[in-house]
Amino acid sequence: MLEHKHELEGTYDSLIETICASFQLGTWSGHWERLGGSFNETLRLGTDQGTYVLRMLSPSINLERMNELQSIVNHLHDEGLPVAVPLLGKEQSCAAVFNGRLIQVTPNLPGRRFQCKEAQVKASGHMLKWFHRSLLGCNLKEKPGYSFYPPSRYYEDAMTKLGQLRNIPIDEQRLAACYIERTLALWEQMNELPRSILHGDWHFWNQLYTKSEISAVLDYDYMEKGIRIHDVAYALWCIYILLPEHKDSFDMAFLEGYGHLTDEEQALLPDMVARISLFFLLHSLHHVEPAAKWKQQAMRQLPLLQWLDGEGRDRLQAYQTLQMKNMGE
């Protein structure tokens, strides 16, 4: 719901007027809309020249990282992907500084939020393949301040911390330890999979849709170099955890949209989904109340990890076998 200028905090008032001047956006209409965001605060505002999205970025993002991301987003735009290219300010910078926060402005892209349609899920898979192909040969030196694609030491450290906690059920500790050991054993094999620049947070609410087509790809803060199957597995994890009532159709729709995977990617896909599930389970160990957070996460992640060990693995591998058969016909 739009809120009028007089309801804004004084800092927002000053911020929007400063940004409109810095980026030559025209005269602010006095209206804004909060778009949310887990790590960045995002507003949509109108001026006499158009509608824009203003992002107040997390302190973990520095200007060097932003300039690298700007180059990648420009490349995606040149490749034809529907991305919001950040505007340049008066000093040809992709960001302005306000009260110590980096501020980025992009044009507002058309489209509606995810409506939980199978055709949208398939389109998302197809768009991710286009995203990966477009960025082959590109590189990113700067790592994101936070990542869902941690190195092996994340799991090693979690193993140590897990053994130090006494208020987590021992059977759950042992089960998690088995999954950690499996993930670490597969690490070198995983690192040999095809690589690209990852989106890093590819899910259906990070895209906008016109009917069943993707009209905008959003949120580039987590991009980094890595094995491309991570993005595919992350999207499947989102389906299994966030949309369980649709898992029996949405996972296959997404994979059909993405298309060909190598034999190695196909074989390791269940393990990659499990690795992401394990990441979120182990992240509870860093919470101020680890036991309470563990209990919450264990109720969601342990059933998925066990499903991926049996029925889920069979399901994904059966799909892969069918795909290979269809390709051969």
CSV table of C-alpha atoms in Angstrom, one decimal:
chain,number,residue,atom,x,y,z
A,1,MET,CA,0.0,0.0,0.0
A,2,LEU,CA,1.4,3.5,-0.9
A,3,GLU,CA,2.2,5.8,1.9
A,4,HIS,CA,2.3,9.6,1.6
A,5,LYS,CA,5.4,11.7,2.1
A,6,HIS,CA,4.3,13.1,5.5
A,7,GLU,CA,4.2,9.6,6.9
A,8,LEU,CA,7.9,8.9,6.1
A,9,GLU,CA,10.5,9.1,8.7
A,10,GLY,CA,12.7,12.2,8.3
A,11,THR,CA,15.6,10.1,7.1
A,12,TYR,CA,13.5,8.6,4.3
A,13,ASP,CA,12.3,12.1,3.3
A,14,SER,CA,15.9,13.4,3.0
A,15,LEU,CA,17.1,10.2,1.5
A,16,ILE,CA,14.6,10.1,-1.4
A,17,GLU,CA,15.1,13.8,-2.2
A,18,THR,CA,18.9,13.4,-2.2
A,19,ILE,CA,18.8,10.3,-4.4
A,20,CYS,CA,16.4,12.0,-6.9
A,21,ALA,CA,18.9,14.8,-7.2
A,22,SER,CA,22.0,12.5,-7.3
A,23,PHE,CA,20.6,10.3,-10.0
A,24,GLN,CA,18.6,13.0,-11.8
A,25,LEU,CA,15.3,11.1,-11.4
A,26,GLY,CA,13.2,14.2,-11.6
A,27,THR,CA,10.7,15.5,-9.0
A,28,TRP,CA,9.6,13.0,-6.4
A,29,SER,CA,5.8,12.5,-6.3
A,30,GLY,CA,5.8,12.1,-2.5
A,31,HIS,CA,4.7,8.5,-2.6
A,32,TRP,CA,6.6,5.3,-1.9
A,33,GLU,CA,6.0,1.6,-1.4
A,34,ARG,CA,8.1,-0.8,0.7
A,35,LEU,CA,9.1,-3.9,-1.3
A,36,GLY,CA,10.8,-5.7,1.6
A,37,GLY,CA,14.0,-7.7,1.4
A,38,SER,CA,15.9,-10.0,3.9
A,39,PHE,CA,19.2,-8.1,3.8
A,40,ASN,CA,18.5,-4.9,1.9
A,41,GLU,CA,15.7,-2.5,2.4
A,42,THR,CA,13.9,-1.7,-0.8
A,43,LEU,CA,11.5,1.0,-1.8
A,44,ARG,CA,9.6,1.8,-5.0
A,45,LEU,CA,9.0,5.5,-5.7
A,46,GLY,CA,7.6,7.6,-8.4
A,47,THR,CA,8.8,10.9,-10.0
A,48,ASP,CA,7.6,12.9,-12.9
A,49,GLN,CA,10.1,10.9,-15.1
A,50,GLY,CA,9.0,7.4,-14.1
A,51,THR,CA,9.0,4.7,-11.4
A,52,TYR,CA,12.2,3.6,-9.7
A,53,VAL,CA,13.4,1.1,-7.1
A,54,LEU,CA,15.8,2.3,-4.4
A,55,ARG,CA,17.8,-0.3,-2.5
A,56,MET,CA,19.6,0.5,0.7
A,57,LEU,CA,22.3,-2.2,0.7
A,58,SER,CA,23.6,-4.3,3.5
A,59,PRO,CA,26.9,-3.0,5.1
A,60,SER,CA,28.6,-6.2,3.9
A,61,ILE,CA,28.5,-5.0,0.3
A,62,ASN,CA,31.4,-2.7,-0.6
A,63,LEU,CA,31.8,-0.4,-3.6
A,64,GLU,CA,34.3,-2.6,-5.3
A,65,ARG,CA,31.9,-5.5,-5.2
A,66,MET,CA,29.1,-3.4,-6.5
A,67,ASN,CA,31.2,-2.2,-9.5
A,68,GLU,CA,31.9,-5.9,-10.3
A,69,LEU,CA,28.2,-6.7,-10.1
A,70,GLN,CA,27.4,-3.7,-12.3
A,71,SER,CA,29.6,-5.1,-15.0
A,72,ILE,CA,28.0,-8.6,-14.8
A,73,VAL,CA,24.4,-7.1,-14.9
A,74,ASN,CA,25.4,-5.0,-17.9
A,75,HIS,CA,26.6,-8.1,-19.6
A,76,LEU,CA,23.4,-10.0,-18.8
A,77,HIS,CA,21.4,-7.0,-20.2
A,78,ASP,CA,23.5,-7.1,-23.4
A,79,GLU,CA,22.7,-10.8,-23.7
A,80,GLY,CA,19.0,-10.0,-23.6
A,81,LEU,CA,18.1,-11.1,-20.1
A,82,PRO,CA,15.4,-9.0,-18.3
A,83,VAL,CA,17.6,-7.5,-15.6
A,84,ALA,CA,17.4,-4.1,-13.9
A,85,VAL,CA,20.6,-2.3,-14.7
A,86,PRO,CA,21.6,0.1,-11.9
A,87,LEU,CA,21.5,3.7,-12.9
A,88,LEU,CA,24.7,5.8,-12.7
A,89,GLY,CA,24.8,8.9,-10.6
A,90,LYS,CA,26.3,12.3,-11.3
A,91,GLU,CA,29.8,11.1,-10.8
A,92,GLN,CA,29.2,8.0,-13.0
A,93,SER,CA,29.0,5.8,-9.9
A,94,CYS,CA,26.5,2.9,-9.6
A,95,ALA,CA,25.8,3.9,-6.0
A,96,ALA,CA,25.5,6.9,-3.7
A,97,VAL,CA,26.3,7.0,0.0
A,98,PHE,CA,23.7,8.3,2.5
A,99,ASN,CA,24.3,8.1,6.2
A,100,GLY,CA,27.0,5.5,5.6
A,101,ARG,CA,24.8,3.2,3.5
A,102,LEU,CA,25.3,2.5,-0.1
A,103,ILE,CA,22.2,3.3,-2.1
A,104,GLN,CA,21.5,1.8,-5.6
A,105,VAL,CA,18.7,2.9,-8.0
A,106,THR,CA,17.2,0.9,-10.8
A,107,PRO,CA,14.3,1.4,-13.2
A,108,ASN,CA,11.1,-0.4,-12.0
A,109,LEU,CA,10.6,-3.5,-14.2
A,110,PRO,CA,7.1,-4.6,-15.1
A,111,GLY,CA,5.6,-7.9,-13.9
A,112,ARG,CA,3.8,-9.6,-11.1
A,113,ARG,CA,5.0,-11.7,-8.2
A,114,PHE,CA,5.0,-15.5,-8.3
A,115,GLN,CA,1.5,-16.9,-8.5
A,116,CYS,CA,2.5,-20.5,-7.8
A,117,LYS,CA,1.9,-21.7,-11.4
A,118,GLU,CA,3.7,-24.7,-12.9
A,119,ALA,CA,4.3,-22.9,-16.1
A,120,GLN,CA,6.1,-20.1,-14.2
A,121,VAL,CA,8.3,-22.7,-12.5
A,122,LYS,CA,9.2,-24.2,-15.9
A,123,ALA,CA,10.0,-20.7,-17.2
A,124,SER,CA,12.2,-20.1,-14.2
A,125,GLY,CA,14.2,-23.2,-15.0
A,126,HIS,CA,14.7,-22.1,-18.6
A,127,MET,CA,15.7,-18.6,-17.5
A,128,LEU,CA,18.3,-20.0,-15.1
A,129,LYS,CA,19.9,-22.0,-18.0
A,130,TRP,CA,20.0,-18.8,-20.0
A,131,PHE,CA,21.6,-17.0,-17.1
A,132,HIS,CA,24.3,-19.6,-16.7
A,133,ARG,CA,25.1,-19.8,-20.4
A,134,SER,CA,25.3,-16.0,-20.7
A,135,LEU,CA,27.9,-15.8,-18.0
A,136,LEU,CA,30.3,-18.6,-19.2
A,137,GLY,CA,33.8,-17.1,-19.4
A,138,CYS,CA,32.9,-14.2,-17.0
A,139,ASN,CA,34.5,-13.9,-13.6
A,140,LEU,CA,33.9,-12.3,-10.2
A,141,LYS,CA,36.8,-11.7,-7.8
A,142,GLU,CA,34.8,-10.3,-4.9
A,143,LYS,CA,32.8,-12.7,-2.8
A,144,PRO,CA,29.4,-11.8,-1.4
A,145,GLY,CA,29.3,-10.8,2.2
A,146,TYR,CA,26.9,-13.7,2.9
A,147,SER,CA,26.6,-16.9,0.9
A,148,PHE,CA,24.4,-20.0,0.7
A,149,TYR,CA,27.3,-21.6,-1.1
A,150,PRO,CA,29.9,-22.1,1.7
A,151,PRO,CA,33.3,-23.7,1.5
A,152,SER,CA,34.0,-27.1,3.0
A,153,ARG,CA,35.3,-25.5,6.2
A,154,TYR,CA,31.7,-24.4,7.0
A,155,TYR,CA,30.7,-28.1,7.4
A,156,GLU,CA,34.0,-29.0,9.2
A,157,ASP,CA,33.5,-26.2,11.8
A,158,ALA,CA,29.9,-27.2,12.2
A,159,MET,CA,30.9,-30.8,12.9
A,160,THR,CA,33.2,-29.5,15.7
A,161,LYS,CA,30.5,-27.2,17.2
A,162,LEU,CA,27.8,-29.9,16.9
A,163,GLY,CA,29.9,-32.2,19.2
A,164,GLN,CA,30.2,-29.4,21.8
A,165,LEU,CA,26.4,-28.9,22.3
A,166,ARG,CA,24.7,-31.1,24.9
A,167,ASN,CA,21.1,-30.0,24.4
A,168,ILE,CA,20.6,-31.4,20.9
A,169,PRO,CA,19.2,-34.9,20.7
A,170,ILE,CA,22.0,-37.4,20.2
A,171,ASP,CA,20.2,-39.2,17.4
A,172,GLU,CA,19.9,-36.0,15.5
A,173,GLN,CA,23.5,-35.2,16.1
A,174,ARG,CA,24.6,-38.5,14.7
A,175,LEU,CA,22.4,-38.2,11.7
A,176,ALA,CA,23.7,-34.7,10.9
A,177,ALA,CA,27.3,-35.9,11.4
A,178,CYS,CA,26.7,-38.7,8.8
A,179,TYR,CA,25.4,-36.1,6.3
A,180,ILE,CA,28.4,-33.8,7.0
A,181,GLU,CA,30.8,-36.6,6.4
A,182,ARG,CA,29.1,-37.5,3.1
A,183,THR,CA,29.1,-33.9,2.0
A,184,LEU,CA,32.8,-33.5,2.7
A,185,ALA,CA,33.6,-36.8,1.0
A,186,LEU,CA,31.8,-35.6,-2.2
A,187,TRP,CA,33.4,-32.2,-2.1
A,188,GLU,CA,36.3,-32.8,-4.6
A,189,GLN,CA,33.9,-34.6,-7.0
A,190,MET,CA,31.5,-31.7,-6.7
A,191,ASN,CA,34.2,-29.1,-7.5
A,192,GLU,CA,34.9,-30.9,-10.8
A,193,LEU,CA,31.3,-30.2,-12.1
A,194,PRO,CA,30.7,-27.5,-14.7
A,195,ARG,CA,31.2,-24.0,-13.4
A,196,SER,CA,29.6,-20.6,-14.1
A,197,ILE,CA,28.7,-17.5,-12.2
A,198,LEU,CA,25.9,-18.4,-9.8
A,199,HIS,CA,22.9,-16.3,-9.1
A,200,GLY,CA,23.3,-17.6,-5.5
A,201,ASP,CA,19.6,-17.1,-4.4
A,202,TRP,CA,17.6,-18.4,-7.4
A,203,HIS,CA,14.0,-18.8,-6.3
A,204,PHE,CA,10.6,-17.9,-7.7
A,205,TRP,CA,10.1,-14.8,-5.6
A,206,ASN,CA,13.3,-13.3,-7.0
A,207,GLN,CA,11.6,-13.1,-10.5
A,208,LEU,CA,8.7,-11.2,-11.9
A,209,TYR,CA,6.3,-12.7,-14.4
A,210,THR,CA,4.1,-11.5,-17.2
A,211,LYS,CA,1.5,-14.4,-17.4
A,212,SER,CA,3.8,-17.4,-17.3
A,213,GLU,CA,7.0,-15.7,-18.7
A,214,ILE,CA,9.8,-14.2,-16.7
A,215,SER,CA,9.7,-10.4,-17.1
A,216,ALA,CA,12.5,-9.6,-14.6
A,217,VAL,CA,15.3,-11.4,-12.8
A,218,LEU,CA,16.0,-9.7,-9.4
A,219,ASP,CA,18.5,-9.7,-6.6
A,220,TYR,CA,22.1,-10.1,-7.7
A,221,ASP,CA,23.8,-9.6,-4.4
A,222,TYR,CA,24.7,-13.3,-3.9
A,223,MET,CA,26.4,-13.8,-7.3
A,224,GLU,CA,29.7,-15.6,-7.2
A,225,LYS,CA,31.7,-18.2,-9.2
A,226,GLY,CA,30.8,-21.8,-8.5
A,227,ILE,CA,29.4,-25.1,-9.8
A,228,ARG,CA,26.2,-24.3,-11.7
A,229,ILE,CA,24.2,-27.2,-10.3
A,230,HIS,CA,24.1,-25.3,-7.0
A,231,ASP,CA,21.6,-22.9,-8.4
A,232,VAL,CA,19.5,-25.8,-9.7
A,233,ALA,CA,19.6,-27.6,-6.4
A,234,TYR,CA,18.8,-24.4,-4.5
A,235,ALA,CA,15.6,-23.9,-6.5
A,236,LEU,CA,14.6,-27.5,-5.9
A,237,TRP,CA,15.3,-27.1,-2.2
A,238,CYS,CA,13.0,-24.1,-2.2
A,239,ILE,CA,10.3,-26.2,-3.8
A,240,TYR,CA,10.7,-29.1,-1.3
A,241,ILE,CA,10.8,-26.8,1.8
A,242,LEU,CA,8.7,-23.8,0.8
A,243,LEU,CA,6.2,-25.4,-1.6
A,244,PRO,CA,5.8,-29.0,-0.4
A,245,GLU,CA,2.2,-29.2,-1.6
A,246,HIS,CA,3.5,-28.7,-5.1
A,247,LYS,CA,6.7,-30.8,-5.0
A,248,ASP,CA,5.4,-33.7,-7.0
A,249,SER,CA,5.0,-31.5,-10.1
A,250,PHE,CA,7.1,-28.3,-9.6
A,251,ASP,CA,10.5,-30.1,-9.3
A,252,MET,CA,10.0,-31.9,-12.6
A,253,ALA,CA,8.7,-28.7,-14.2
A,254,PHE,CA,11.8,-26.8,-13.1
A,255,LEU,CA,14.2,-29.5,-14.3
A,256,GLU,CA,12.4,-29.7,-17.7
A,257,GLY,CA,12.7,-25.9,-18.0
A,258,TYR,CA,16.4,-26.0,-17.2
A,259,GLY,CA,17.2,-28.8,-19.7
A,260,HIS,CA,20.3,-30.8,-20.1
A,261,LEU,CA,22.6,-31.7,-17.2
A,262,THR,CA,25.8,-33.6,-17.6
A,263,ASP,CA,25.9,-37.2,-16.4
A,264,GLU,CA,27.9,-36.1,-13.3
A,265,GLU,CA,25.5,-33.3,-12.5
A,266,GLN,CA,22.5,-35.7,-12.8
A,267,ALA,CA,24.2,-38.3,-10.5
A,268,LEU,CA,25.0,-35.7,-7.8
A,269,LEU,CA,21.9,-33.6,-7.9
A,270,PRO,CA,20.2,-35.3,-4.9
A,271,ASP,CA,23.4,-34.8,-2.9
A,272,MET,CA,23.5,-31.1,-3.9
A,273,VAL,CA,20.0,-30.5,-2.7
A,274,ALA,CA,20.9,-32.4,0.5
A,275,ARG,CA,24.0,-30.1,0.9
A,276,ILE,CA,21.8,-27.0,0.9
A,277,SER,CA,19.3,-28.6,3.3
A,278,LEU,CA,22.3,-29.4,5.6
A,279,PHE,CA,23.6,-25.8,5.3
A,280,PHE,CA,20.3,-24.4,6.8
A,281,LEU,CA,20.2,-27.1,9.5
A,282,LEU,CA,23.8,-26.3,10.6
A,283,HIS,CA,23.3,-22.6,10.4
A,284,SER,CA,21.2,-22.9,13.5
A,285,LEU,CA,24.4,-23.6,15.5
A,286,HIS,CA,25.3,-19.9,15.0
A,287,HIS,CA,22.1,-18.7,16.4
A,288,VAL,CA,21.9,-17.0,19.9
A,289,GLU,CA,19.7,-19.9,21.0
A,290,PRO,CA,21.1,-22.8,18.9
A,291,ALA,CA,19.1,-25.5,20.5
A,292,ALA,CA,15.8,-23.8,19.9
A,293,LYS,CA,16.8,-22.9,16.3
A,294,TRP,CA,18.0,-26.4,15.8
A,295,LYS,CA,14.7,-27.9,16.9
A,296,GLN,CA,12.9,-25.6,14.4
A,297,GLN,CA,15.2,-26.4,11.5
A,298,ALA,CA,15.4,-30.1,12.3
A,299,MET,CA,11.7,-30.5,11.8
A,300,ARG,CA,12.0,-29.2,8.3
A,301,GLN,CA,15.4,-30.3,7.1
A,302,LEU,CA,15.9,-33.8,8.6
A,303,PRO,CA,12.8,-35.2,6.8
A,304,LEU,CA,14.0,-33.8,3.5
A,305,LEU,CA,17.5,-35.2,4.0
A,306,GLN,CA,16.0,-38.6,4.7
A,307,TRP,CA,13.7,-38.4,1.7
A,308,LEU,CA,16.6,-37.5,-0.5
A,309,ASP,CA,18.3,-40.6,0.7
A,310,GLY,CA,15.6,-42.8,-0.6
A,311,GLU,CA,12.4,-41.9,-2.5
A,312,GLY,CA,13.7,-38.5,-3.5
A,313,ARG,CA,16.9,-39.9,-4.9
A,314,ASP,CA,14.9,-42.5,-6.8
A,315,ARG,CA,12.6,-39.8,-8.1
A,316,LEU,CA,15.3,-37.5,-9.4
A,317,GLN,CA,17.3,-40.3,-10.9
A,318,ALA,CA,14.2,-41.7,-12.6
A,319,TYR,CA,13.6,-38.3,-14.2
A,320,GLN,CA,17.2,-38.2,-15.3
A,321,THR,CA,16.9,-41.6,-16.9
A,322,LEU,CA,13.8,-40.5,-18.7
A,323,GLN,CA,15.5,-37.4,-20.0
A,324,MET,CA,18.4,-39.4,-21.3
A,325,LYS,CA,16.0,-41.8,-23.1
A,326,ASN,CA,14.1,-38.9,-24.7
A,327,MET,CA,17.3,-37.4,-25.9
A,328,GLY,CA,18.3,-40.6,-27.5
A,329,GLU,CA,15.0,-41.0,-29.4
